[in-house]
Coordinates of C-alpha atoms in Angstrom, one line a residue:
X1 CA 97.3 109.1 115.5
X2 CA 100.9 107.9 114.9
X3 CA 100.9 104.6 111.9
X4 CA 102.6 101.9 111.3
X5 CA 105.1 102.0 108.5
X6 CA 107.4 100.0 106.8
X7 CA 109.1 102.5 104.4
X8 CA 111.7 105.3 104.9
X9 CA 111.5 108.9 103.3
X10 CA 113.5 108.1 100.8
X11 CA 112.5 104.5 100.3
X12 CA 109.4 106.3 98.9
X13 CA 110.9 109.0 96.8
X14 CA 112.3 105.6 95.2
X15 CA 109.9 103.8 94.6
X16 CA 108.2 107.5 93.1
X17 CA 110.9 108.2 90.9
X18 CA 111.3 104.3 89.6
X19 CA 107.5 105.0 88.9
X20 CA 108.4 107.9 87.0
X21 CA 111.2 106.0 85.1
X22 CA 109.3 103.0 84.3
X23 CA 106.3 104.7 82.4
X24 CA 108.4 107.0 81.0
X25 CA 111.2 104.7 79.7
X26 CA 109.3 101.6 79.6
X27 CA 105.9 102.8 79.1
X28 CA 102.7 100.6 79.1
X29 CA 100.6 98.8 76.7
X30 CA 97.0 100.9 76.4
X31 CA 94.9 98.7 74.6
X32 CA 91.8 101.4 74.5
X33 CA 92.5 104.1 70.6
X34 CA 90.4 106.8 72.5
X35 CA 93.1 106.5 75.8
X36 CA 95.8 106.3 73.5
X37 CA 95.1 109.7 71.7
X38 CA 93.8 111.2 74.9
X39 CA 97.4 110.3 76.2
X40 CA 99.0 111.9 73.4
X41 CA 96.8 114.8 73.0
X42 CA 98.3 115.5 76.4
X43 CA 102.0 114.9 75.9
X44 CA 102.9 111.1 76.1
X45 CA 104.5 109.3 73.5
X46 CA 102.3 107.1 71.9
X47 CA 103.0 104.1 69.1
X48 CA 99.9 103.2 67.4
X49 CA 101.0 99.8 66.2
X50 CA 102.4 98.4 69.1
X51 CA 100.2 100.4 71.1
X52 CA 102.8 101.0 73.5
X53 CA 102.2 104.4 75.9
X54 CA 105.5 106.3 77.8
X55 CA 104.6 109.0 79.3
X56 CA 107.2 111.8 80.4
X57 CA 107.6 112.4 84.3
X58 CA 106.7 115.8 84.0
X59 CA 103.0 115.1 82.6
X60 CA 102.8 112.4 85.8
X61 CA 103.4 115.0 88.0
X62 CA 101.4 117.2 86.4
X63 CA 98.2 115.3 86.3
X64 CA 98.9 113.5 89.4
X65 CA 98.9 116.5 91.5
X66 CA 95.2 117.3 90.7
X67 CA 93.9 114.0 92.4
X68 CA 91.9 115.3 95.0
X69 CA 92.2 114.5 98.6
X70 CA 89.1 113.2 99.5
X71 CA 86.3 111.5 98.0
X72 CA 82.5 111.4 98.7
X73 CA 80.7 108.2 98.2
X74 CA 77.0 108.3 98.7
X75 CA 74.0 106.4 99.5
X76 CA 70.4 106.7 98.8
X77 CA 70.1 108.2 102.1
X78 CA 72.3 111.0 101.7
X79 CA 72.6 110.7 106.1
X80 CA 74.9 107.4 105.2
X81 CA 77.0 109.5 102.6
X82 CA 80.8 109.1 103.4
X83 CA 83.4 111.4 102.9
X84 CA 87.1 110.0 103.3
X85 CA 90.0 110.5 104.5
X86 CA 88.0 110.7 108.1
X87 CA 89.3 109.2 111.9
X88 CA 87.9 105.8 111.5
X89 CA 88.2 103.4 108.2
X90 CA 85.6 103.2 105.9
X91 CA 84.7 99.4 106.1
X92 CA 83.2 97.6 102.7
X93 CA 82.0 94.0 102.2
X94 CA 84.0 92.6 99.4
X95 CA 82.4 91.6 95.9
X96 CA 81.7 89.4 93.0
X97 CA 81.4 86.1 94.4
X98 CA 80.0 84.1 91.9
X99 CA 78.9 81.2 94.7
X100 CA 77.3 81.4 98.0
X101 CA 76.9 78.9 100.9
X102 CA 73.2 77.9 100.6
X103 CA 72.2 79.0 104.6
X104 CA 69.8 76.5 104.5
X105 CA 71.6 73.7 103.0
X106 CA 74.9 74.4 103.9
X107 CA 76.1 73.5 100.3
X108 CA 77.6 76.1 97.6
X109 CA 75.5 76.8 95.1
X110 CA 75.6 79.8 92.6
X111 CA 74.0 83.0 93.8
X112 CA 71.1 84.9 92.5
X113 CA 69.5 88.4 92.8
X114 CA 67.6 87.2 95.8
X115 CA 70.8 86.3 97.8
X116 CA 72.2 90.4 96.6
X117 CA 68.5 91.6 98.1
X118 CA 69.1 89.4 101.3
X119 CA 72.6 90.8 101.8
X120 CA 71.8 93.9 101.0
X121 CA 69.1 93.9 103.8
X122 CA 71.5 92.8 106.2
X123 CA 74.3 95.0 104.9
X124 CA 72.0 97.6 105.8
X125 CA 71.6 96.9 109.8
X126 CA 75.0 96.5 110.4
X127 CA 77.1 98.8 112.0
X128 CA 80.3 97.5 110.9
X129 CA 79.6 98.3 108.0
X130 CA 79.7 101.5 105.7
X131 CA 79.2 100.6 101.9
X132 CA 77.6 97.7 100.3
X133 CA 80.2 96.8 97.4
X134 CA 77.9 94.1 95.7
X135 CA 79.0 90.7 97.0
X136 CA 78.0 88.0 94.7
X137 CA 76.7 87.8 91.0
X138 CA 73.3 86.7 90.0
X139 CA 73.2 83.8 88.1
X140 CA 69.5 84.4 87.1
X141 CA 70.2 88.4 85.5
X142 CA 68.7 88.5 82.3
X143 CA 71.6 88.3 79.7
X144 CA 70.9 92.2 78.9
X145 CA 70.7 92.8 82.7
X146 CA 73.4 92.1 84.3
X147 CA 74.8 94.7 86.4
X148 CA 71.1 96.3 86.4
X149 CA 70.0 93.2 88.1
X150 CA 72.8 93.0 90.6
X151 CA 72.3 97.1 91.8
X152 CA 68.8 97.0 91.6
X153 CA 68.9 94.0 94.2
X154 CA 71.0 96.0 95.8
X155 CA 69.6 99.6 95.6
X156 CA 66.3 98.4 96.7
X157 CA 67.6 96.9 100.3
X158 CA 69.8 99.2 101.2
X159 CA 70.5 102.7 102.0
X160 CA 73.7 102.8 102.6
X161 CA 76.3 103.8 99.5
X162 CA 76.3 100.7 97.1
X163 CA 79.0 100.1 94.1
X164 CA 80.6 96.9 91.9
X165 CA 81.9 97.1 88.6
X166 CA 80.5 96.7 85.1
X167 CA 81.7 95.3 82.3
X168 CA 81.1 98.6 80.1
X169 CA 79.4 101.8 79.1
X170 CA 76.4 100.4 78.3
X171 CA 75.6 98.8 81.6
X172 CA 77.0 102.1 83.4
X173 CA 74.2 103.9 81.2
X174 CA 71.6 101.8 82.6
X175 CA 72.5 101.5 86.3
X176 CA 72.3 105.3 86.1
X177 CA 69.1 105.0 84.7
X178 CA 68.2 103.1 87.6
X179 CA 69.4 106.0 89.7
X180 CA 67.0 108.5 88.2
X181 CA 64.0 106.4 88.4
X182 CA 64.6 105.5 91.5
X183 CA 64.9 109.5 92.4
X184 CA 61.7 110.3 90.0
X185 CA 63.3 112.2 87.2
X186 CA 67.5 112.7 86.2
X187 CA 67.4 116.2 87.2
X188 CA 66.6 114.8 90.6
X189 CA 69.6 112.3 90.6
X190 CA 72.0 114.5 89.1
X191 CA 71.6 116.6 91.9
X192 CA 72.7 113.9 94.2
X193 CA 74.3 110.8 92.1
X194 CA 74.2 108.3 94.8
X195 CA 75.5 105.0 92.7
X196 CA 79.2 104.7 92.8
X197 CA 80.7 102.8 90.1
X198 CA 84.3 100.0 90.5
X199 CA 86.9 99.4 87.8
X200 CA 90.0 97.6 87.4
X201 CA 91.3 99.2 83.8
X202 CA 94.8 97.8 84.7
X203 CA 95.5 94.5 83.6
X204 CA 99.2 93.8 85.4
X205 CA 102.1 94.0 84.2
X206 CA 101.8 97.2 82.7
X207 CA 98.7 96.7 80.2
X208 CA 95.3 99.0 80.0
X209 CA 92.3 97.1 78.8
X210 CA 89.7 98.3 76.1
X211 CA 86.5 97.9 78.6
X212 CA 87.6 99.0 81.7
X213 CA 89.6 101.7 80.2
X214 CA 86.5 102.9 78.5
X215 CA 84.2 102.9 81.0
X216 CA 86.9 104.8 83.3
X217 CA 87.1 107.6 81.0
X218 CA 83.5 108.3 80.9
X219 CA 82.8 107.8 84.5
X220 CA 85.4 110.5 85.1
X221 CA 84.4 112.5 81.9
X222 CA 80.9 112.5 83.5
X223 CA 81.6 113.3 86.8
X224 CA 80.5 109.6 88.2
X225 CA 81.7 108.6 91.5
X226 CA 84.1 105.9 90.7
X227 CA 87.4 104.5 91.3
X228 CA 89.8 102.2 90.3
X229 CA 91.5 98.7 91.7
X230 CA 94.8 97.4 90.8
X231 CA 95.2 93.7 91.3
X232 CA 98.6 92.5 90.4
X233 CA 99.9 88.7 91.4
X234 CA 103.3 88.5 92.8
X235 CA 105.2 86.1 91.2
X236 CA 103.3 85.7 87.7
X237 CA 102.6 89.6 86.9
X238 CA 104.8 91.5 89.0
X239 CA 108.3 90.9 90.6
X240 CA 108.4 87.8 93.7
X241 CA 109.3 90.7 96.1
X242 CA 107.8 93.3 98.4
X243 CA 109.1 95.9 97.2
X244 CA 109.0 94.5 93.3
X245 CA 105.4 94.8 93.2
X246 CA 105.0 98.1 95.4
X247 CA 107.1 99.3 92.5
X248 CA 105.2 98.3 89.4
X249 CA 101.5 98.9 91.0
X250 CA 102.6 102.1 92.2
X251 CA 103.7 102.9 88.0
X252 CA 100.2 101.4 87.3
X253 CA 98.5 103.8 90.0
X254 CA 100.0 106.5 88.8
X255 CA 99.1 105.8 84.7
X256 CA 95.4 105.2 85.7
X257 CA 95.5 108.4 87.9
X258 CA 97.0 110.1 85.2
X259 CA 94.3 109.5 81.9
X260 CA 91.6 110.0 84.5
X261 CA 92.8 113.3 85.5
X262 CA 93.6 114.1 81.5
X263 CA 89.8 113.1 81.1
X264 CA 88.4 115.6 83.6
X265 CA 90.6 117.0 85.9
X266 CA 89.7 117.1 89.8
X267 CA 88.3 113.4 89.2
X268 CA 88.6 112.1 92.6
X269 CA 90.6 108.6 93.2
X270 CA 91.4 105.6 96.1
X271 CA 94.7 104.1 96.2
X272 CA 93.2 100.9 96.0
X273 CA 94.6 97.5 95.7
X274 CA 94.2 93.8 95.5
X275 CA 97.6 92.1 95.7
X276 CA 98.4 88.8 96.2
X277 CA 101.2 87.0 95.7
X278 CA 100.9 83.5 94.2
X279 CA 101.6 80.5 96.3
X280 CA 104.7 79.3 94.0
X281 CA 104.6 75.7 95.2
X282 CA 101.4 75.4 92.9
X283 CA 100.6 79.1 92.0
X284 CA 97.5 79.4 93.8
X285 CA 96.0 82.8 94.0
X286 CA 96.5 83.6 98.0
X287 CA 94.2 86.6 99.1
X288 CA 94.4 85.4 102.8
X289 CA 98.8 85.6 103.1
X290 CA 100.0 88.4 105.8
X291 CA 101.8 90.1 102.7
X292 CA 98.9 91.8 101.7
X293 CA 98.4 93.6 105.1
X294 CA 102.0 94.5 104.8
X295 CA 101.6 95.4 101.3
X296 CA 98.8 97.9 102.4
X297 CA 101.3 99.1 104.9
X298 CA 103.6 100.5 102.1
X299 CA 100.5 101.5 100.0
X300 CA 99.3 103.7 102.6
X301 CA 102.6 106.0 102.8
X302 CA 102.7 106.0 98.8
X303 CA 99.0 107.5 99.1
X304 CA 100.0 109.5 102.1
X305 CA 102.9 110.7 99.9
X306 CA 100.3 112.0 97.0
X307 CA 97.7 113.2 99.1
X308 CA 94.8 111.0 98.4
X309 CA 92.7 108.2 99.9
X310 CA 94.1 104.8 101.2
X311 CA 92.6 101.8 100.3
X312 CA 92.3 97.6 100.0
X313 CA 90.8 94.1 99.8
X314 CA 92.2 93.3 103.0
X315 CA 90.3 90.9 105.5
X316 CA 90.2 87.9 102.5
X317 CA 90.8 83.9 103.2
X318 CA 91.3 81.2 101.5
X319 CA 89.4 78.6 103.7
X320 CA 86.0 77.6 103.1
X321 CA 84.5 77.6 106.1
X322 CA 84.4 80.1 109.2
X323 CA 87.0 78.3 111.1
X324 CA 90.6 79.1 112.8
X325 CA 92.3 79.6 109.4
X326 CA 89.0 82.7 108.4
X327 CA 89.8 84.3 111.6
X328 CA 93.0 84.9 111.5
X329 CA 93.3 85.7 107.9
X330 CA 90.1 87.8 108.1
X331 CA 91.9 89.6 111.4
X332 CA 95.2 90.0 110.8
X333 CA 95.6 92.4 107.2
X334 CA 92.8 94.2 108.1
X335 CA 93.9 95.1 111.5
X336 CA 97.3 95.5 109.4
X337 CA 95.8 97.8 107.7
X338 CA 94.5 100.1 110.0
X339 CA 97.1 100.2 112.1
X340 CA 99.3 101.3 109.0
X341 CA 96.1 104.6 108.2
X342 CA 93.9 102.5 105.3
X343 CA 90.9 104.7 105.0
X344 CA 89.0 102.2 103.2
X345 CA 89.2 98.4 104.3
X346 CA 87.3 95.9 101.6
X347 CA 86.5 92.6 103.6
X348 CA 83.4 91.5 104.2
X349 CA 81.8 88.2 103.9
X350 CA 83.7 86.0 101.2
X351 CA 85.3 83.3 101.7
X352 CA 87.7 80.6 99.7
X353 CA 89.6 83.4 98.0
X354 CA 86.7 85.5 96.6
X355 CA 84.9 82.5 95.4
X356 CA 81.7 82.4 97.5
X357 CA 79.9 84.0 100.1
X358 CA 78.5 82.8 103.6
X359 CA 76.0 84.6 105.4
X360 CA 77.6 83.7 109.2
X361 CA 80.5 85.0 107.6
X362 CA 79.6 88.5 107.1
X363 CA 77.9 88.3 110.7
X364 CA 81.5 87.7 111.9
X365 CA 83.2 89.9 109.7
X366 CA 80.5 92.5 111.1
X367 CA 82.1 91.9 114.6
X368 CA 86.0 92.0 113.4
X369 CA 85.1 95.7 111.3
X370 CA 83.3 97.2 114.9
X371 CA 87.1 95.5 116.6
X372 CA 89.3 97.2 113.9
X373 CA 87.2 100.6 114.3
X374 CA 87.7 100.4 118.1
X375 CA 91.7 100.1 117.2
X376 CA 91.6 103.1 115.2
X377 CA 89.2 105.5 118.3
X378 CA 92.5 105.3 119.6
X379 CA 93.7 105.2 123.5
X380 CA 91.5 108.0 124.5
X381 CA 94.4 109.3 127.3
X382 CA 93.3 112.5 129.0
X383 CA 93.9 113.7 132.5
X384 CA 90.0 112.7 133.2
X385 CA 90.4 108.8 131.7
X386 CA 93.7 108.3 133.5
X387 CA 91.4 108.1 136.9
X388 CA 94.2 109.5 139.5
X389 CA 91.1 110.8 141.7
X390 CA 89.3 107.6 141.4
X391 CA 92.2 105.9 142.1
X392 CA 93.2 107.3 145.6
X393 CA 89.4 107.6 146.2
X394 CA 88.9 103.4 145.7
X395 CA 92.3 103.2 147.4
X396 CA 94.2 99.6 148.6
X397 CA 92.1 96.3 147.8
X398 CA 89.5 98.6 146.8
X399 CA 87.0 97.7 144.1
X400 CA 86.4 99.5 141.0
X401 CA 83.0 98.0 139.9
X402 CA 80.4 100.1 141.8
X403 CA 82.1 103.6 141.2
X404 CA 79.4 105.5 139.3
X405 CA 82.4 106.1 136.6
X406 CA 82.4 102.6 135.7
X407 CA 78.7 102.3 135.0
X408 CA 79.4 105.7 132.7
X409 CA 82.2 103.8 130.7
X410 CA 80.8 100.4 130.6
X411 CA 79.2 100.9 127.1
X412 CA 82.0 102.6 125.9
X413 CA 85.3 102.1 127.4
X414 CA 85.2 98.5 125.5
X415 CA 83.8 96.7 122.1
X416 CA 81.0 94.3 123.1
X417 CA 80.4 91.6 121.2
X418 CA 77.1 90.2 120.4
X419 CA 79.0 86.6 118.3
X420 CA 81.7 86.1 120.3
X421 CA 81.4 83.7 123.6
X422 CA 82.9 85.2 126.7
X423 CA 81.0 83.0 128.8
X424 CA 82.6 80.2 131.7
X425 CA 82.8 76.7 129.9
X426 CA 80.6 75.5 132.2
X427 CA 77.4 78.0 130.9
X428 CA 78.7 77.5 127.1
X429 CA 78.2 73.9 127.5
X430 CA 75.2 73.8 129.5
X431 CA 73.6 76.5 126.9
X432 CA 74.4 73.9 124.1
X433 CA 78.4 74.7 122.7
X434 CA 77.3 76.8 120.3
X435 CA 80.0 77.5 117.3
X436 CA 80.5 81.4 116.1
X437 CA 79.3 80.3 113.0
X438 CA 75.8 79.0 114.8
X439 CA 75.3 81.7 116.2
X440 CA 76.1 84.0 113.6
X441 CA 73.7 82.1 111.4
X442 CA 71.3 82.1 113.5
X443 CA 71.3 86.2 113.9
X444 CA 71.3 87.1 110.8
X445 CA 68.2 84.9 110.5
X446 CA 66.8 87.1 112.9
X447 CA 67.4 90.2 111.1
X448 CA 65.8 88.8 107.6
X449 CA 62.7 87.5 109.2
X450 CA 62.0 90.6 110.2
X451 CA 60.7 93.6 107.3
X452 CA 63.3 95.6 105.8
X453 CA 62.7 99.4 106.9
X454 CA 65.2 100.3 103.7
X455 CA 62.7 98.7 101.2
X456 CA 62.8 101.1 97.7
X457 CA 59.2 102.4 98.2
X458 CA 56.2 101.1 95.8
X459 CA 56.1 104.1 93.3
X460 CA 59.9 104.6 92.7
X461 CA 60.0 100.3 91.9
X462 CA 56.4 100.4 89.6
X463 CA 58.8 103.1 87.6
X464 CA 61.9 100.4 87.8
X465 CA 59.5 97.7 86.4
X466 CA 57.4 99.4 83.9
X467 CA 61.0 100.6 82.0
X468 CA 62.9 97.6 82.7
X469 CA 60.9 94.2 81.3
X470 CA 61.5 91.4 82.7
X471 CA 63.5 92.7 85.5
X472 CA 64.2 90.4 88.6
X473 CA 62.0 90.8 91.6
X474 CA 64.5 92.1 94.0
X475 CA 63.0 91.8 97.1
X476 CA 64.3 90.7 100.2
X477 CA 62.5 87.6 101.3
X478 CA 63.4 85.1 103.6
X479 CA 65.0 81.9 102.0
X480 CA 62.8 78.8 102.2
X481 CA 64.0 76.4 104.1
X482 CA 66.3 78.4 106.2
X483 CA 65.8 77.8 109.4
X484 CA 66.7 78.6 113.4
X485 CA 69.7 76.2 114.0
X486 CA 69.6 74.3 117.4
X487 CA 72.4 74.9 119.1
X488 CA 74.3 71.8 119.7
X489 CA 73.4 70.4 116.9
X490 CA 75.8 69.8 113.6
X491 CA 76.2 72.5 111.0
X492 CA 75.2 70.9 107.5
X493 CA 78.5 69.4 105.6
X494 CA 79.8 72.3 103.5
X495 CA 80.4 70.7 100.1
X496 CA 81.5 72.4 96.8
X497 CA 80.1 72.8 93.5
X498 CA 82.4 71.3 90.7
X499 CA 81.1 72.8 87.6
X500 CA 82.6 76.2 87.9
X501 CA 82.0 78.3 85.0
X502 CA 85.2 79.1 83.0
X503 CA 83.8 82.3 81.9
X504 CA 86.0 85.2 83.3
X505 CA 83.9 87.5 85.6
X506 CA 84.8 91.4 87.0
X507 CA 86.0 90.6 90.5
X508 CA 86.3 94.4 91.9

């Protein structure tokens, strides 16, 4: 399959070799002694004091070159275990929303364990999607138990491959500690390490955190499936241009690449990003603007360029409610995307630029990942689909409809939505002028009021809770109050909660 592309050969040796030049002349602040050292013991010029990092092009190409070209990310059924680059985009709900829309209320309200158990369950039955990156927070974690708390939710509803971020080695110690007693013993887990690990070590412009950085280097020193996010802000920590930013992110890419390769080399990597440029009129943080599917465009030859994986936050949105604005932000970067070769599209399920989550949402988003799968099957043109027989055979006004190669295709020549109304106005009215979002809530209902096949079994989570005190309950269990809406009647009034907290919170 042919992509879309923005950039000329040698518009991307450019932006390569300005890479090059940038850490190697201007270098980068690494804010972690153990990176520093590891940088130096391996040939980059490194300033103590300042804590300033340039590292020569030679030892970028060096280390850069043993990226591998695929990676493996894998579930706790090893029959959902994705490997990547492959034909169709791996699809991802996106993560770290620290509110969700109540689905019985209708008003945002922080989210807890039980809402990551709930999605998690649904996550799990739909086909849309392939990975569960951990959508929201859980306001009611144990202060000790934080990321334990959100991939134990997690791990217990859902089979798929399952990853977020933590904030350092310590929690990465005990999510894997989850791993091996959810296998029965670590030589069992080792075997297969199914939890897949998030971190965003680069802190734009040009600056390597202590945390992140940390907990990069011994993911990749330990052979952990993990990879890395870059998130710059066009207009406040890169340049206000296209190309500006594709310049500097690419130079932060290929820093991150490079200490992760110097830590274990072979450590597999995504090209992933999370740009946005800043709406300057006020500086608001714009997931949802077209420039970010065009930015994947140009990120997807860069990682074409050095032979690895492809990916980004893509089908985001500003608006705070599924309406005209979601859709077409939530369709248009994505599609973007994967018309342009992403291999692994982050979108699922937020809403109001990363803020909170909404249950219909992800129903929908469900619908738009199936749409931007079909995209990438591609035409399909062979002798045998172009129907010349069939063609002459059905002849003049003849009709199409009854030929038995119609009833063959009729599951497969086109997506079929389950959400989206294709009726006559006539039957939508007189079946009640249901709303996507009605009926999106009202499926996903469905699916949680039934049990979840996925459930961690009874042994494996009496192991979990006799190690772990005080560990949430983690199961998925239908929300009280949350009930079948009628259609035709009102959605409740979305409202918002005011007292966000001003904490700082791991978004990747």
């Amino acid at each position: 399959m042919k992509f879309f592309s923005y950039l000329t050969d040698a518009e991307i040796q450019y932006v390569h070799a300005s890479s090059l030049e940038i850490l190697e002349e201007t270098g980068l602040i690494v804010r972690n002694a153990k990176a520093r050292k590891r940088f130096a013991d391996h040939g980059a010029i490194v300033d103590n004091e300042t804590e300033l990092v340039r590292i020569p092009a030679e030892v970028v190409e060096k280390y850069r070159k043993m990226v591998p070209p695929t990676i493996t990310l894998r579930g706790r059924d090893s029959a959902y275990d994705i490997t990547f680059p492959r034909e169709l985009p791996v699809v991802a709900t996106a993560s770290s929303a620290p509110d969700i829309v109540d689905p019985a209320t209708g008003i945002t309200r922080r989210s807890t364990s039980a809402d990551i158990a709930r999605i998690a369950h649904l996550v799990n039955t739909l086909p849309g999607f392939d990975l569960f990156s951990i959508s929201t927070l859980a306001d009611d974690a144990p202060s000790d138990q934080f990321s334990l708390t959100r991939f134990y939710a997690a791990l217990k509803n859902c089979v798929k491959p399952v990853r977020t971020s933590v904030y350092d080695v310590r929690e990465a110690k005990q999510v894997i500690r989850l791993g091996e007693l959810i296998t029965g013993s670590p030589e069992a887990y080792w075997e297969r390490p199914f939890i897949n690990f998030g971190y965003c070590s680069i802190v734009s412009p040009l600056t390597m955190d202590y945390d992140s950085t940390e907990t990069m280097m011994y993911f990749a020193e330990n052979g952990i499936t993990a990879y890395g996010t870059i998130a710059p802000m066009g207009g406040l920590s890169t340049p206000l241009s296209l190309a500006g930013m594709l310049t500097i992110m690419n130079a932060e890419w290929l820093a991150v690449a490079t200490l992760a390769q110097m830590s274990k080399e072979g450590t597999a990597q995504i090209y992933n990003f999370l740009p946005v440029f800043a709406d300057m009129r006020d500086g608001a943080y714009a997931p949802g603007a077209i420039e970010i599917g065009m930015m994947n465009s140009a990120v997807c030859q860069m990682a074409r360029f050095y032979n690895v994986p492809a990916g980004g936050y893509l089908g985001l949105t500003n608006s705070k409610v599924s309406d005209a604005q979601s859709g077409f932000e939530k369709g248009m970067s994505p599609l973007m995307g994967a018309m342009s070769g992403a291999d692994f599209i982050v979108m699922g399920g937020l809403q109001d630029a990363l803020m909170s989550f909404d249950f219909g949402q992800l129903m929908i988003d469900n619908e738009i990942s199936m749409m931007i799968k079909r995209v990438r099957e591609g035409f399909g043109f062979s002798k045998e689909s172009a129907s010349l027989q069939e063609i002459k055979d059905t002849g003049p006004a003849g009709m199409f409809a009854d030929n038995p190669s119609t009833l063959e295709r009729m599951h497969t020549a086109t997506f079929m939505p389950e959400l989206a109304d294709r009726n006559l106005r006539e039957k939508w009215e007189l079946e009640g002028s249901s709303t996507i979002q009605q009926r999106a809530l009202n499926k996903a209902l469905e699916i949680l009021s039934t049990p979840n096949s996925a459930a961690l079994g009874a042994d494996a989570d009496a192991r979990i809770r006799a190690e772990f005190e005080g560990i949430v309950a983690g199961e998925s269990q239908l929300q009280e109050g949350w009930e079948r809406i009628d259609i035709g009647s009102k959605l409740p009034t979305r409202a918002r909660r005011i007292n966000r907290r001003g904490k700082a919170t791991q978004r990747h």
